[in-house]
């Protein structure tokens, strides 16, 4: 029946107008959820399949978005980007869009992919992540005047749509939690200077320590790549400081780094959670299963994906969302690695 069913048949089955069926299938106008479900139910029962290719050609759109990224090395993990891609794909599907994904080895490869997809008219827009200052991808798409959105910020003077998580507020929250636990010698494992997200998070550390009136020993700020090995090595250096300078707590830029800190502490004879507090960032699924369980900053990834895709759909329709620069707040999830009372309860 699928080959002969028409939109008129769907409208008759759902007891709505043909226009209403079109609104639902194209997500072009708001209808009540009850009406939407009735139309979708009729579509399923009748086996209706719209001629998507013809419709898209007529509308001069592909209903496809592109996402490119540089995969993590085999010895690393990046659960946030995995969760983000899942959230973005689901948000796009709810609006009748799909994703083309392209892993690339270098920025040059990414730029070449953008240019080819734009020239060939294969996608309606792009989603970026892991942005940074002077980001060539952002600059390329701005110059091309092509629709795109980004999970992350770039140069303050560049006008584009982005959603980001407030790393400054998150790390400030983490430090305030440690201060409330009685810590005064607090270290920060920050990413190297070119990282914009790393700088935002380091700013939160500096602001919280300054507000508390605490002097920061220069040795307490370690610049490390987002790897287990770098975090492990940095921690061993910190724990080798004289007792009166040795930090009693360490805030990191990611859960992967926090795992390096925890294992370095165990190997140095400093029990994490009791003798050294540790806080990560991302709240990866593994955080609750570590020993001790890891305090971490949880990012609202589902909301990031939903907001970004909504912005991109608006841009593809030659509209601009009222909020095109959105900063979301992380949530501090306290576990045994930073709270002695939680740690103690785990021992009983």
Tab-separated table of C-alpha atoms in Angstrom:
chain	number	residue	atom	x	y	z
A	1	UNK	CA	0.000	0.000	0.000
A	2	UNK	CA	3.003	2.301	0.620
A	3	UNK	CA	3.456	2.929	-3.086
A	4	UNK	CA	-0.098	4.166	-3.634
A	5	UNK	CA	-0.841	5.944	-0.346
A	6	UNK	CA	-1.009	9.713	-0.662
A	7	UNK	CA	-0.941	12.580	1.782
A	8	UNK	CA	-4.681	12.917	1.177
A	9	UNK	CA	-5.152	9.360	2.494
A	10	UNK	CA	-3.167	10.211	5.619
A	11	UNK	CA	-5.276	13.322	6.219
A	12	UNK	CA	-8.475	11.303	5.847
A	13	UNK	CA	-7.216	8.582	8.215
A	14	UNK	CA	-6.129	11.118	10.855
A	15	UNK	CA	-9.251	13.287	10.436
A	16	UNK	CA	-7.204	16.418	9.778
A	17	UNK	CA	-6.553	18.644	6.803
A	18	UNK	CA	-3.878	17.976	4.199
A	19	UNK	CA	-2.162	21.152	5.364
A	20	UNK	CA	-1.964	19.803	8.923
A	21	UNK	CA	-0.331	16.595	7.682
A	22	UNK	CA	2.195	18.727	5.825
A	23	UNK	CA	2.879	20.816	8.942
A	24	UNK	CA	3.618	17.670	10.950
A	25	UNK	CA	5.786	15.973	8.334
A	26	UNK	CA	7.779	19.110	7.567
A	27	UNK	CA	7.837	20.438	11.139
A	28	UNK	CA	6.923	23.773	9.595
A	29	UNK	CA	4.221	24.951	11.996
A	30	UNK	CA	3.232	24.190	15.570
A	31	UNK	CA	0.389	21.703	16.107
A	32	UNK	CA	-0.842	20.127	19.312
A	33	UNK	CA	0.959	17.002	20.479
A	34	UNK	CA	-2.307	15.055	20.232
A	35	UNK	CA	-2.717	16.074	16.578
A	36	UNK	CA	0.919	15.304	15.827
A	37	UNK	CA	0.633	11.816	17.285
A	38	UNK	CA	-2.611	11.194	15.395
A	39	UNK	CA	-0.957	12.135	12.101
A	40	UNK	CA	2.147	10.050	12.790
A	41	UNK	CA	-0.051	7.119	13.763
A	42	UNK	CA	-1.916	7.373	10.455
A	43	UNK	CA	1.396	7.559	8.577
A	44	UNK	CA	2.549	4.343	10.282
A	45	UNK	CA	-0.703	2.454	9.762
A	46	UNK	CA	-0.930	3.370	6.083
A	47	UNK	CA	2.756	2.905	5.385
A	48	UNK	CA	2.978	6.371	3.851
A	49	UNK	CA	6.362	7.417	2.537
A	50	UNK	CA	6.804	10.965	1.289
A	51	UNK	CA	8.967	11.546	-1.741
A	52	UNK	CA	11.722	13.073	0.346
A	53	UNK	CA	14.143	13.616	-2.527
A	54	UNK	CA	11.612	15.481	-4.635
A	55	UNK	CA	10.446	17.538	-1.704
A	56	UNK	CA	13.957	18.520	-0.722
A	57	UNK	CA	14.921	19.477	-4.264
A	58	UNK	CA	11.836	21.635	-4.532
A	59	UNK	CA	12.630	23.298	-1.218
A	60	UNK	CA	16.318	23.664	-2.130
A	61	UNK	CA	17.384	21.774	1.001
A	62	UNK	CA	18.913	18.414	1.867
A	63	UNK	CA	17.681	18.054	5.461
A	64	UNK	CA	21.225	16.967	6.284
A	65	UNK	CA	23.721	18.424	8.739
A	66	UNK	CA	27.438	17.621	8.842
A	67	UNK	CA	29.637	17.045	11.875
A	68	UNK	CA	33.377	16.497	11.695
A	69	UNK	CA	35.774	15.750	14.505
A	70	UNK	CA	39.273	14.513	15.176
A	71	UNK	CA	38.985	11.157	17.002
A	72	UNK	CA	40.769	10.715	20.323
A	73	UNK	CA	43.911	8.560	20.421
A	74	UNK	CA	43.331	4.907	21.410
A	75	UNK	CA	44.622	5.459	24.967
A	76	UNK	CA	42.194	8.336	25.655
A	77	UNK	CA	38.455	8.710	25.920
A	78	UNK	CA	36.089	11.612	25.364
A	79	UNK	CA	32.640	10.663	26.686
A	80	UNK	CA	31.374	14.228	26.417
A	81	UNK	CA	31.709	14.384	22.633
A	82	UNK	CA	30.141	10.938	22.316
A	83	UNK	CA	27.160	12.049	24.412
A	84	UNK	CA	26.965	15.340	22.545
A	85	UNK	CA	26.793	13.659	19.153
A	86	UNK	CA	24.051	11.303	20.365
A	87	UNK	CA	22.049	14.249	21.733
A	88	UNK	CA	22.484	16.302	18.544
A	89	UNK	CA	21.494	13.407	16.275
A	90	UNK	CA	18.368	12.738	18.343
A	91	UNK	CA	17.417	16.434	18.374
A	92	UNK	CA	17.860	16.639	14.600
A	93	UNK	CA	15.765	13.509	14.002
A	94	UNK	CA	12.887	15.031	15.956
A	95	UNK	CA	12.962	17.913	13.474
A	96	UNK	CA	13.239	15.766	10.363
A	97	UNK	CA	17.001	16.180	9.847
A	98	UNK	CA	19.852	13.694	9.744
A	99	UNK	CA	23.597	13.894	10.305
A	100	UNK	CA	26.530	13.065	8.068
A	101	UNK	CA	29.596	12.479	10.248
A	102	UNK	CA	33.204	12.720	9.079
A	103	UNK	CA	36.169	11.813	11.294
A	104	UNK	CA	39.204	13.760	10.119
A	105	UNK	CA	42.897	13.625	10.980
A	106	UNK	CA	43.747	17.348	10.769
A	107	UNK	CA	42.187	20.807	10.635
A	108	UNK	CA	43.171	20.964	6.964
A	109	UNK	CA	41.116	17.821	6.337
A	110	UNK	CA	38.140	19.348	8.134
A	111	UNK	CA	38.342	22.541	6.078
A	112	UNK	CA	38.573	20.537	2.851
A	113	UNK	CA	35.487	18.564	3.882
A	114	UNK	CA	33.540	21.772	4.581
A	115	UNK	CA	34.463	23.265	1.226
A	116	UNK	CA	33.536	20.118	-0.706
A	117	UNK	CA	30.169	19.714	1.037
A	118	UNK	CA	29.299	23.380	0.485
A	119	UNK	CA	30.298	23.364	-3.196
A	120	UNK	CA	28.408	20.145	-3.880
A	121	UNK	CA	25.329	21.283	-1.966
A	122	UNK	CA	25.243	18.122	0.109
A	123	UNK	CA	24.297	19.613	3.488
A	124	UNK	CA	22.240	22.460	4.908
A	125	UNK	CA	24.546	23.314	7.791
A	126	UNK	CA	27.417	22.301	10.058
A	127	UNK	CA	27.881	21.584	13.753
A	128	UNK	CA	31.312	22.243	15.277
A	129	UNK	CA	32.812	21.239	18.612
A	130	UNK	CA	36.125	21.696	20.437
A	131	UNK	CA	36.388	25.295	19.266
A	132	UNK	CA	39.256	27.582	20.270
A	133	UNK	CA	40.629	31.068	19.697
A	134	UNK	CA	41.444	31.860	16.058
A	135	UNK	CA	39.556	28.711	15.077
A	136	UNK	CA	40.074	28.252	11.331
A	137	UNK	CA	36.826	26.296	10.961
A	138	UNK	CA	34.743	29.093	12.463
A	139	UNK	CA	36.497	31.679	10.317
A	140	UNK	CA	36.040	29.562	7.168
A	141	UNK	CA	32.288	29.138	7.661
A	142	UNK	CA	31.794	32.777	8.633
A	143	UNK	CA	33.586	33.861	5.450
A	144	UNK	CA	31.504	31.424	3.403
A	145	UNK	CA	28.282	32.765	4.922
A	146	UNK	CA	27.117	29.183	5.438
A	147	UNK	CA	24.850	28.115	8.351
A	148	UNK	CA	26.689	26.583	11.303
A	149	UNK	CA	26.590	26.391	15.085
A	150	UNK	CA	29.282	25.478	17.599
A	151	UNK	CA	29.570	23.673	20.900
A	152	UNK	CA	32.055	26.147	22.334
A	153	UNK	CA	33.223	29.719	21.876
A	154	UNK	CA	35.951	31.378	19.830
A	155	UNK	CA	37.102	34.983	19.315
A	156	UNK	CA	34.851	37.457	21.187
A	157	UNK	CA	34.467	39.632	18.065
A	158	UNK	CA	33.246	36.799	15.833
A	159	UNK	CA	29.464	36.794	15.532
A	160	UNK	CA	28.115	33.244	15.313
A	161	UNK	CA	25.689	30.970	17.141
A	162	UNK	CA	27.134	28.886	19.949
A	163	UNK	CA	26.241	26.991	23.102
A	164	UNK	CA	28.838	26.404	25.784
A	165	UNK	CA	29.068	25.190	29.374
A	166	UNK	CA	30.323	27.733	31.889
A	167	UNK	CA	33.668	26.243	32.881
A	168	UNK	CA	34.569	29.341	34.905
A	169	UNK	CA	31.505	28.957	37.126
A	170	UNK	CA	32.004	25.199	37.340
A	171	UNK	CA	35.591	25.260	38.585
A	172	UNK	CA	34.780	28.158	40.907
A	173	UNK	CA	32.046	25.939	42.384
A	174	UNK	CA	34.525	23.077	42.746
A	175	UNK	CA	37.067	25.237	44.584
A	176	UNK	CA	34.389	26.649	46.892
A	177	UNK	CA	33.389	23.078	47.749
A	178	UNK	CA	37.010	22.267	48.626
A	179	UNK	CA	37.307	25.423	50.715
A	180	UNK	CA	34.208	24.381	52.646
A	181	UNK	CA	35.948	21.044	53.328
A	182	UNK	CA	38.810	22.965	54.954
A	183	UNK	CA	41.351	22.837	52.115
A	184	UNK	CA	43.633	25.830	51.591
A	185	UNK	CA	46.465	24.392	49.490
A	186	UNK	CA	44.562	23.685	46.280
A	187	UNK	CA	46.176	22.872	42.949
A	188	UNK	CA	44.780	23.153	39.426
A	189	UNK	CA	45.795	20.902	36.543
A	190	UNK	CA	44.997	23.158	33.602
A	191	UNK	CA	45.296	22.562	29.880
A	192	UNK	CA	48.025	24.318	27.826
A	193	UNK	CA	47.500	28.025	27.112
A	194	UNK	CA	45.961	27.735	23.590
A	195	UNK	CA	42.925	25.932	25.057
A	196	UNK	CA	40.030	28.382	25.431
A	197	UNK	CA	37.966	25.985	27.559
A	198	UNK	CA	41.011	25.369	29.724
A	199	UNK	CA	41.537	29.095	30.240
A	200	UNK	CA	37.903	29.601	31.227
A	201	UNK	CA	38.196	26.835	33.813
A	202	UNK	CA	41.516	28.154	35.117
A	203	UNK	CA	39.880	31.583	35.506
A	204	UNK	CA	37.309	29.977	37.792
A	205	UNK	CA	40.086	28.533	39.951
A	206	UNK	CA	41.902	31.873	40.178
A	207	UNK	CA	38.709	33.792	40.976
A	208	UNK	CA	37.683	31.424	43.766
A	209	UNK	CA	41.112	31.456	45.387
A	210	UNK	CA	41.309	35.245	45.149
A	211	UNK	CA	37.829	35.638	46.656
A	212	UNK	CA	38.924	33.427	49.561
A	213	UNK	CA	41.974	35.634	50.083
A	214	UNK	CA	44.401	32.771	49.466
A	215	UNK	CA	47.805	33.234	47.898
A	216	UNK	CA	48.514	30.764	45.106
A	217	UNK	CA	51.866	29.044	45.052
A	218	UNK	CA	52.984	29.122	41.361
A	219	UNK	CA	53.829	25.419	41.663
A	220	UNK	CA	50.144	24.636	42.300
A	221	UNK	CA	49.190	25.452	38.699
A	222	UNK	CA	50.348	22.714	36.363
A	223	UNK	CA	49.830	22.882	32.583
A	224	UNK	CA	49.118	19.405	31.248
A	225	UNK	CA	47.665	17.875	28.115
A	226	UNK	CA	44.333	16.123	28.457
A	227	UNK	CA	45.979	12.731	28.972
A	228	UNK	CA	46.290	10.242	31.789
A	229	UNK	CA	50.099	10.271	31.529
A	230	UNK	CA	50.459	14.056	31.784
A	231	UNK	CA	48.085	14.245	34.756
A	232	UNK	CA	49.909	11.390	36.488
A	233	UNK	CA	53.309	13.077	36.005
A	234	UNK	CA	52.000	16.464	37.175
A	235	UNK	CA	50.555	14.918	40.309
A	236	UNK	CA	53.807	13.182	41.201
A	237	UNK	CA	55.560	16.567	40.954
A	238	UNK	CA	52.950	18.208	43.160
A	239	UNK	CA	53.144	15.493	45.802
A	240	UNK	CA	56.950	15.787	45.824
A	241	UNK	CA	56.733	19.385	47.079
A	242	UNK	CA	57.793	20.076	50.687
A	243	UNK	CA	55.027	19.249	53.215
A	244	UNK	CA	54.175	22.907	53.869
A	245	UNK	CA	53.673	23.536	50.118
A	246	UNK	CA	52.197	20.208	49.070
A	247	UNK	CA	48.553	20.599	47.921
A	248	UNK	CA	45.839	18.773	49.796
A	249	UNK	CA	43.391	19.009	46.878
A	250	UNK	CA	43.631	18.989	43.088
A	251	UNK	CA	41.074	20.253	40.568
A	252	UNK	CA	41.413	18.924	37.021
A	253	UNK	CA	40.037	19.848	33.598
A	254	UNK	CA	38.597	16.387	32.843
A	255	UNK	CA	37.769	13.037	34.406
A	256	UNK	CA	40.547	11.405	32.384
A	257	UNK	CA	43.051	13.710	34.091
A	258	UNK	CA	41.435	13.035	37.463
A	259	UNK	CA	42.017	9.299	36.997
A	260	UNK	CA	45.710	10.053	36.460
A	261	UNK	CA	45.703	12.095	39.676
A	262	UNK	CA	44.017	9.348	41.698
A	263	UNK	CA	46.424	6.646	40.550
A	264	UNK	CA	49.464	8.871	41.066
A	265	UNK	CA	48.257	9.582	44.596
A	266	UNK	CA	47.839	5.881	45.366
A	267	UNK	CA	51.323	5.169	44.008
A	268	UNK	CA	52.802	7.995	46.115
A	269	UNK	CA	51.170	6.669	49.287
A	270	UNK	CA	48.604	9.499	49.567
A	271	UNK	CA	45.119	8.040	49.844
A	272	UNK	CA	42.669	9.881	47.534
A	273	UNK	CA	39.601	11.144	49.344
A	274	UNK	CA	41.311	11.112	52.743
A	275	UNK	CA	44.764	12.620	52.219
A	276	UNK	CA	44.214	14.195	48.799
A	277	UNK	CA	40.904	15.524	47.469
A	278	UNK	CA	40.379	15.189	43.716
A	279	UNK	CA	37.770	16.769	41.429
A	280	UNK	CA	37.230	16.022	37.735
A	281	UNK	CA	35.175	17.643	35.001
A	282	UNK	CA	32.526	15.960	32.777
A	283	UNK	CA	31.089	13.330	35.154
A	284	UNK	CA	31.850	10.474	32.775
A	285	UNK	CA	29.979	7.210	33.487
A	286	UNK	CA	33.165	5.718	34.948
A	287	UNK	CA	33.366	8.436	37.659
A	288	UNK	CA	31.086	6.653	40.119
A	289	UNK	CA	32.987	3.359	39.776
A	290	UNK	CA	36.468	4.651	40.628
A	291	UNK	CA	38.114	4.093	44.009
A	292	UNK	CA	37.235	6.442	45.563
A	293	UNK	CA	34.224	7.536	43.520
A	294	UNK	CA	35.040	10.772	41.727
A	295	UNK	CA	33.544	14.176	42.431
A	296	UNK	CA	33.008	15.823	39.052
A	297	UNK	CA	31.261	18.637	37.215
A	298	UNK	CA	28.395	17.328	35.100
A	299	UNK	CA	27.741	19.096	31.802
A	300	UNK	CA	24.111	19.389	30.558
A	301	UNK	CA	24.961	17.709	27.264
A	302	UNK	CA	21.402	16.795	26.258
A	303	UNK	CA	20.421	20.464	26.517
A	304	UNK	CA	23.513	21.529	24.573
A	305	UNK	CA	22.551	19.251	21.683
A	306	UNK	CA	18.908	20.327	21.743
A	307	UNK	CA	19.706	24.055	21.813
A	308	UNK	CA	22.345	23.860	19.086
A	309	UNK	CA	20.206	21.891	16.653
A	310	UNK	CA	17.286	24.266	17.235
A	311	UNK	CA	19.559	27.201	16.432
A	312	UNK	CA	20.843	25.527	13.270
A	313	UNK	CA	17.347	24.718	12.007
A	314	UNK	CA	16.416	28.381	12.511
A	315	UNK	CA	19.512	29.498	10.591
A	316	UNK	CA	18.683	27.149	7.724
A	317	UNK	CA	15.266	28.782	7.552
A	318	UNK	CA	16.921	32.204	7.306
A	319	UNK	CA	15.957	33.005	10.885
A	320	UNK	CA	18.068	33.678	13.913
A	321	UNK	CA	17.240	32.399	17.372
A	322	UNK	CA	16.590	35.036	20.013
A	323	UNK	CA	19.364	33.436	22.052
A	324	UNK	CA	22.263	32.664	19.743
A	325	UNK	CA	24.966	32.761	22.427
A	326	UNK	CA	23.995	30.442	25.286
A	327	UNK	CA	26.075	29.689	28.372
A	328	UNK	CA	24.759	26.748	30.413
A	329	UNK	CA	25.655	25.903	33.994
A	330	UNK	CA	27.350	22.645	35.048
A	331	UNK	CA	26.369	20.749	38.198
A	332	UNK	CA	28.843	19.664	40.884
A	333	UNK	CA	28.306	15.979	41.694
A	334	UNK	CA	29.957	15.368	45.069
A	335	UNK	CA	31.399	11.931	45.778
A	336	UNK	CA	34.010	10.402	48.043
A	337	UNK	CA	37.098	11.758	46.260
A	338	UNK	CA	36.535	15.265	47.638
A	339	UNK	CA	34.226	14.897	50.632
A	340	UNK	CA	35.722	13.270	53.713
A	341	UNK	CA	32.275	12.567	55.174
A	342	UNK	CA	31.242	10.702	52.011
A	343	UNK	CA	34.601	8.908	52.010
A	344	UNK	CA	34.147	7.941	55.663
A	345	UNK	CA	30.631	6.638	55.074
A	346	UNK	CA	31.977	4.398	52.302
A	347	UNK	CA	34.430	2.815	54.755
A	348	UNK	CA	31.783	1.923	57.329
